[in-house]
PDB file of C-alpha atoms in Angstrom:
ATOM      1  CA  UNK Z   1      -7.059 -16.301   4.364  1.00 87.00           C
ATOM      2  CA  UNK Z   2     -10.108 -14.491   5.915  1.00 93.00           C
ATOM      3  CA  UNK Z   3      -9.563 -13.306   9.124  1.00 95.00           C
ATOM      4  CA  UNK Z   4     -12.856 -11.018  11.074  1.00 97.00           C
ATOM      5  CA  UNK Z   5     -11.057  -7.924  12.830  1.00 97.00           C
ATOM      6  CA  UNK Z   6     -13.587  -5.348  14.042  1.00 98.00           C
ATOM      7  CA  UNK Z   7     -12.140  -1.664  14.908  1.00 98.00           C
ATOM      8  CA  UNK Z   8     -11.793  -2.229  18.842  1.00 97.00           C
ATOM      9  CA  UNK Z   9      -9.485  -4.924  17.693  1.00 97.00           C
ATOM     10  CA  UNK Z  10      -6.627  -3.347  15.982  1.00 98.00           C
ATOM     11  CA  UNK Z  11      -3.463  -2.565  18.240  1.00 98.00           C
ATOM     12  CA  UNK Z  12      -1.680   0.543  17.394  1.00 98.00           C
ATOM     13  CA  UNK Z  13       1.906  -0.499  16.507  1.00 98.00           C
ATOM     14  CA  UNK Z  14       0.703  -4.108  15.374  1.00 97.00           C
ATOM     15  CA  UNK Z  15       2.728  -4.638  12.420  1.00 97.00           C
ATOM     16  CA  UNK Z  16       3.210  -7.732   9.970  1.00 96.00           C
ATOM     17  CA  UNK Z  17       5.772  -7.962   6.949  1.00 97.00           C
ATOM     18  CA  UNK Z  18       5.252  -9.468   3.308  1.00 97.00           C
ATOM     19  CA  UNK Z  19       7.103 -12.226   1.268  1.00 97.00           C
ATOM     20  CA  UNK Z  20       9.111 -10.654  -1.048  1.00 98.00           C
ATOM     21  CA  UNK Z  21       8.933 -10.522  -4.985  1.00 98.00           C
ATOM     22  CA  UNK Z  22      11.201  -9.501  -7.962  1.00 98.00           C
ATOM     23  CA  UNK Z  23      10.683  -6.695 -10.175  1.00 98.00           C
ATOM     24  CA  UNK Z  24      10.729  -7.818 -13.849  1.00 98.00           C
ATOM     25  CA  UNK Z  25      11.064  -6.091 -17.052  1.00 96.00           C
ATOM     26  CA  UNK Z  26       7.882  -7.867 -18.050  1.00 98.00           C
ATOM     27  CA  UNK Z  27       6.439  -5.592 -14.876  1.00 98.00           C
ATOM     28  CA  UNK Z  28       7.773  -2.827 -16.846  1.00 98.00           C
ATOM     29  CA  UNK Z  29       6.433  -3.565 -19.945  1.00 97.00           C
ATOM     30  CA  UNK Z  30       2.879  -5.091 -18.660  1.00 98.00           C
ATOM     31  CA  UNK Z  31       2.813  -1.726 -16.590  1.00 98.00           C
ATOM     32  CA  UNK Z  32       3.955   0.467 -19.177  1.00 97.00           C
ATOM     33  CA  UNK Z  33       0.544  -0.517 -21.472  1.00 97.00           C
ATOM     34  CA  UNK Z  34      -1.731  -0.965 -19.036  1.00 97.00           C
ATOM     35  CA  UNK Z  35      -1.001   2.948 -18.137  1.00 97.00           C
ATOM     36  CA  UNK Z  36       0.332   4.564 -21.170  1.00 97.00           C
ATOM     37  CA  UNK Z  37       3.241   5.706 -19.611  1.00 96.00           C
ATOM     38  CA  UNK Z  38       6.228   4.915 -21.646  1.00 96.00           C
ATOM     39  CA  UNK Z  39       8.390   7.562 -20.278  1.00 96.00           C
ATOM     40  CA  UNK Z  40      11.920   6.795 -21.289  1.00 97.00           C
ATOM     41  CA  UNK Z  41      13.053   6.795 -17.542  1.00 96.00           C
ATOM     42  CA  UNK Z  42      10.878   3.628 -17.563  1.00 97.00           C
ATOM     43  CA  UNK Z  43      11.371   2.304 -20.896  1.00 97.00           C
ATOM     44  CA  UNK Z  44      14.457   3.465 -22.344  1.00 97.00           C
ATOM     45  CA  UNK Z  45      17.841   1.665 -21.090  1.00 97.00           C
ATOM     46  CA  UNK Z  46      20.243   3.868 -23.551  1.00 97.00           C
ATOM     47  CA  UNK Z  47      19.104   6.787 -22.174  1.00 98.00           C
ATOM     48  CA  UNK Z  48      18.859   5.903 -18.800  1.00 97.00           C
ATOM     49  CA  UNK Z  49      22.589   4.810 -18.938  1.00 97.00           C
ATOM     50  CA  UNK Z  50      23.410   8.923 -19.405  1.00 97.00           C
ATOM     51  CA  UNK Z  51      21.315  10.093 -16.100  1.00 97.00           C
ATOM     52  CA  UNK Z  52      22.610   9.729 -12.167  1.00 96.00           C
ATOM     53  CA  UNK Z  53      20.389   6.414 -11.896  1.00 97.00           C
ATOM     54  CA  UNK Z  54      22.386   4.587 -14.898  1.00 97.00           C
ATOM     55  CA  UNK Z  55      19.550   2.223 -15.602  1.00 98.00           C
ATOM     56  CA  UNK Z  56      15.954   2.424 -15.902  1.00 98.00           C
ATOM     57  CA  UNK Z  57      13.286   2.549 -12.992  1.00 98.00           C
ATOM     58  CA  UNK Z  58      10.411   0.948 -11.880  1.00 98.00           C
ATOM     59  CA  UNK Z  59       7.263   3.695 -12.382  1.00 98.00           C
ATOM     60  CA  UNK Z  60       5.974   4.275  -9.051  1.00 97.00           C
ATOM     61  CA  UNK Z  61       2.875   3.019  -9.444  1.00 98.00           C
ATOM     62  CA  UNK Z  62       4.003  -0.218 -10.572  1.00 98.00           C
ATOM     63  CA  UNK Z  63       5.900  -0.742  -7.033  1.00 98.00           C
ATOM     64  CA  UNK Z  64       2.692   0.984  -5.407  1.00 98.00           C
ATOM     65  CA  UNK Z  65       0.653  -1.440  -7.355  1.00 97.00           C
ATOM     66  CA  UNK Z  66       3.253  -4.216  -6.155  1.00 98.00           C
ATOM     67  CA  UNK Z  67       3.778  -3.132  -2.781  1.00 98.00           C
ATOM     68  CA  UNK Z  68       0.017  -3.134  -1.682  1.00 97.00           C
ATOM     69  CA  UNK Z  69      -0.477  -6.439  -3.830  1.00 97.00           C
ATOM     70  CA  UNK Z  70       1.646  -8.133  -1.679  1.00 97.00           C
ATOM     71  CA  UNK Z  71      -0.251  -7.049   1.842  1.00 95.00           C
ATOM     72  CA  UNK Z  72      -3.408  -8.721   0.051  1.00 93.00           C
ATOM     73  CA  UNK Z  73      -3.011 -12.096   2.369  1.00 90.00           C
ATOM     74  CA  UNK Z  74      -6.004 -11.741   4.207  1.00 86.00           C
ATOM     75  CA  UNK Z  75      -9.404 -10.920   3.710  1.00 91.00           C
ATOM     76  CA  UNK Z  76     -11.200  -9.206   6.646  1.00 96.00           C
ATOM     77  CA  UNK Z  77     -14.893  -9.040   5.774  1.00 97.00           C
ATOM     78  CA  UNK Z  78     -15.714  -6.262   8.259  1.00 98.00           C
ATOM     79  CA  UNK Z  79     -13.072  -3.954   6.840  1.00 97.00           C
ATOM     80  CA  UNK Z  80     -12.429  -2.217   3.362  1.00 96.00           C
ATOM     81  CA  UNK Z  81     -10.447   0.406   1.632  1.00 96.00           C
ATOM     82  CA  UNK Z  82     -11.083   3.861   1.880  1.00 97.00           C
ATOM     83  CA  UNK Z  83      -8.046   4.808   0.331  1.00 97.00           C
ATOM     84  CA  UNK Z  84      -4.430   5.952   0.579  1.00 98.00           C
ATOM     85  CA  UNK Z  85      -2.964   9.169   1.629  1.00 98.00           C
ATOM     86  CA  UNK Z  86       0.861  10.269   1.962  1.00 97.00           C
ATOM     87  CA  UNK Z  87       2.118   8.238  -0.693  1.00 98.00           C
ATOM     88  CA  UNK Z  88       5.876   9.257  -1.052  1.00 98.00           C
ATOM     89  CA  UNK Z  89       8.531   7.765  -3.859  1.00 98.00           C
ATOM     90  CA  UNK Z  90      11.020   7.721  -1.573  1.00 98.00           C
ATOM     91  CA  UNK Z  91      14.169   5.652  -3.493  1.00 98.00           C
ATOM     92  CA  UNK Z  92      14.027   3.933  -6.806  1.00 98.00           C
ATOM     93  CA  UNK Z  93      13.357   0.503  -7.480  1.00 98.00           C
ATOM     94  CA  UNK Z  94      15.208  -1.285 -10.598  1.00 98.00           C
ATOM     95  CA  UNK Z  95      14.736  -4.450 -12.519  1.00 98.00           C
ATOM     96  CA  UNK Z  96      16.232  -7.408 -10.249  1.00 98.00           C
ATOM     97  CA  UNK Z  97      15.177  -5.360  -7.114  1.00 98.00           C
ATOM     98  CA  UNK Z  98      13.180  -7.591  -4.938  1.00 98.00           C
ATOM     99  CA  UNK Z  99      10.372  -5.313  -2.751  1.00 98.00           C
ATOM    100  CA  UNK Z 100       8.107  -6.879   0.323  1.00 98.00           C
ATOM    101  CA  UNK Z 101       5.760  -4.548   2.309  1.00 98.00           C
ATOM    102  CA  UNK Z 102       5.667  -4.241   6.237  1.00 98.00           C
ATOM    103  CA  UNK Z 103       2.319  -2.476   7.149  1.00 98.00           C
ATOM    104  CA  UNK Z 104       1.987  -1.244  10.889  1.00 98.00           C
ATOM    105  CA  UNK Z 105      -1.284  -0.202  12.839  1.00 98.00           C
ATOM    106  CA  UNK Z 106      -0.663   3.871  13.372  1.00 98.00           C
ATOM    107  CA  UNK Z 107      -4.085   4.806  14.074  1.00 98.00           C
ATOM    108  CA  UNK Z 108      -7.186   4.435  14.794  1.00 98.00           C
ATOM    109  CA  UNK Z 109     -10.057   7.314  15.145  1.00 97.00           C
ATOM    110  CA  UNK Z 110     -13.898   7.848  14.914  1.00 96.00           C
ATOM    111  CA  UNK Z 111     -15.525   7.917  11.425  1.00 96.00           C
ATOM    112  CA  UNK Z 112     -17.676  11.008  11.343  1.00 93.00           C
ATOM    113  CA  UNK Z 113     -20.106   9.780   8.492  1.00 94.00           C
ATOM    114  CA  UNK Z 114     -20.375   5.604   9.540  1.00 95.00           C
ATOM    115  CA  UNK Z 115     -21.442   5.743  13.430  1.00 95.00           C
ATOM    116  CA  UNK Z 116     -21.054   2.029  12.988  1.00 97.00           C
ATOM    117  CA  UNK Z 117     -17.701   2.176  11.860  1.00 97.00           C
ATOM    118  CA  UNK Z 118     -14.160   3.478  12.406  1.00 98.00           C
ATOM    119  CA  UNK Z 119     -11.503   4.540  10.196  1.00 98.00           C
ATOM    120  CA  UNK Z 120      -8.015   2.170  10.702  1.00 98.00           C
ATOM    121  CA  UNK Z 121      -4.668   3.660   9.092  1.00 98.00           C
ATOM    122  CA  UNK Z 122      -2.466   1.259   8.551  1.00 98.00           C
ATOM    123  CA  UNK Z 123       1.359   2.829   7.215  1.00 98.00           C
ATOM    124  CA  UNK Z 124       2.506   0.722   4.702  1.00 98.00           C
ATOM    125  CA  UNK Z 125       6.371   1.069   3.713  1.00 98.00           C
ATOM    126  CA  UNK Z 126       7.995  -1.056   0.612  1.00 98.00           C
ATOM    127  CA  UNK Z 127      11.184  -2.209   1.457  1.00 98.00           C
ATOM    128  CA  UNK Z 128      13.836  -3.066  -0.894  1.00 98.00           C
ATOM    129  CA  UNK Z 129      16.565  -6.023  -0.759  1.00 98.00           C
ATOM    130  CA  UNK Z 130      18.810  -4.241   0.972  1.00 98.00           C
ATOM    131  CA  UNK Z 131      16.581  -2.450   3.547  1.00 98.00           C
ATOM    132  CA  UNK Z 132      15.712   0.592   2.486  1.00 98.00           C
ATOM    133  CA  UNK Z 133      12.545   1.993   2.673  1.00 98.00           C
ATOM    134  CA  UNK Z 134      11.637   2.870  -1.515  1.00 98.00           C
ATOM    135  CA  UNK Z 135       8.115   3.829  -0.959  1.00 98.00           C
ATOM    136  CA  UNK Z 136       5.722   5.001   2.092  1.00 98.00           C
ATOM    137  CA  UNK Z 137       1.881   5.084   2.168  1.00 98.00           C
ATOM    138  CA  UNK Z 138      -1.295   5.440   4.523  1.00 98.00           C
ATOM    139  CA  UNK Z 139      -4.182   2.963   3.973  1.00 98.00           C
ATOM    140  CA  UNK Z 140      -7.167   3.943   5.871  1.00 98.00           C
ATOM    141  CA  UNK Z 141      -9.871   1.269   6.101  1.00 98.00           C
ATOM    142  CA  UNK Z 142     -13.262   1.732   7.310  1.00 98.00           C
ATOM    143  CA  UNK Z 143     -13.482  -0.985  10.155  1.00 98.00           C
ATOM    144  CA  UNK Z 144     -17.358  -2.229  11.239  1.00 98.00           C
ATOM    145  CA  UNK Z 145     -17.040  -1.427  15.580  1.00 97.00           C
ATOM    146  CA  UNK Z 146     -17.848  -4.591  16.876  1.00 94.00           C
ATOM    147  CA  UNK Z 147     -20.217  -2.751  19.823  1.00 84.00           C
ATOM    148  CA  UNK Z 148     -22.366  -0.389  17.585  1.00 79.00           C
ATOM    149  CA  UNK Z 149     -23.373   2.760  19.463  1.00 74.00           C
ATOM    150  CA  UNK Z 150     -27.125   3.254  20.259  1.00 68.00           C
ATOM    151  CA  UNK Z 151     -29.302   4.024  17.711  1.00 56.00           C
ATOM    152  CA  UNK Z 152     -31.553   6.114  19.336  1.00 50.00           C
ATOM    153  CA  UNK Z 153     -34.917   3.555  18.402  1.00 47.00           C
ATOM    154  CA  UNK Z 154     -36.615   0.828  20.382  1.00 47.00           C
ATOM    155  CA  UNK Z 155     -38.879  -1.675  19.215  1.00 46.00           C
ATOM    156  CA  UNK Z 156     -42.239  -2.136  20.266  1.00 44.00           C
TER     157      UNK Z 156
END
């Protein structure tokens, strides 16, 4: 869905929350080549049965890939990613864990080099089935202002 949200728009404290979805071992796997990380914490259940954890755990980039996959519902044409800061592994995920995303508006401030534009942080937390938080992150968009400030020019 495309939805048009200019920076004046967003509400600090706005929030929305994700469907969920099921971690796999094929995420494992699939995840495990596209990286190159086959650490055994990821990839080896025998081993994994001798640590605290007992079983093996999701690499955090997979649910970080996962988590912001599932905020991906709408398309806002005046907005796009700067980036993510603050991102925090907070609990592990397992196969048969089922993650969904709630993202809430935290801030908004001035973008020093875009006049035009505005930086949005949006705090995303991945939350697993049984309510805990596994994973925290700030997205910060730059946002198009839908009043742009004066240029300083005038036509003739």
């Amino acid at each position: 869905m495309e939805q048009t949200i200019y920076f004046e728009d967003y509400q600090i404290g706005s929030s929305r929350m994700t469907s969920g979805r099921t971690i796999t071992e094929t995420d494992f796997v699939v995840h495990a080549g596209h990286t190159g990380d086959f650490f055994p914490h990821h990839m080896d259940a025998e081993f994994m049965k001798t640590t605290p954890f007992g079983q093996r755990i999701a690499h955090g980039t997979l649910v970080f890939s996962v988590g912001v996959g599932l905020t991906a519902s709408v398309i806002n044409p005046v907005a796009f990613s700067y980036g993510y800061d603050r991102l925090r592994f907070i609990k592990p995920v397992f196969i048969g864990d089922t993650i969904k995303t709630r993202t809430t508006i935290s801030a908004r401030e001035d973008d020093p080099k875009r006049p035009d534009s505005g930086r949005v942080i949006e705090r995303c937390e991945v939350i697993n089935q049984h309510g805990d938080v596994v994973l925290v992150a700030d997205h910060i968009y730059i946002v198009e202002r839908r009043a742009k400030p004066n240029s300083g020019s005038s036509s003739v």
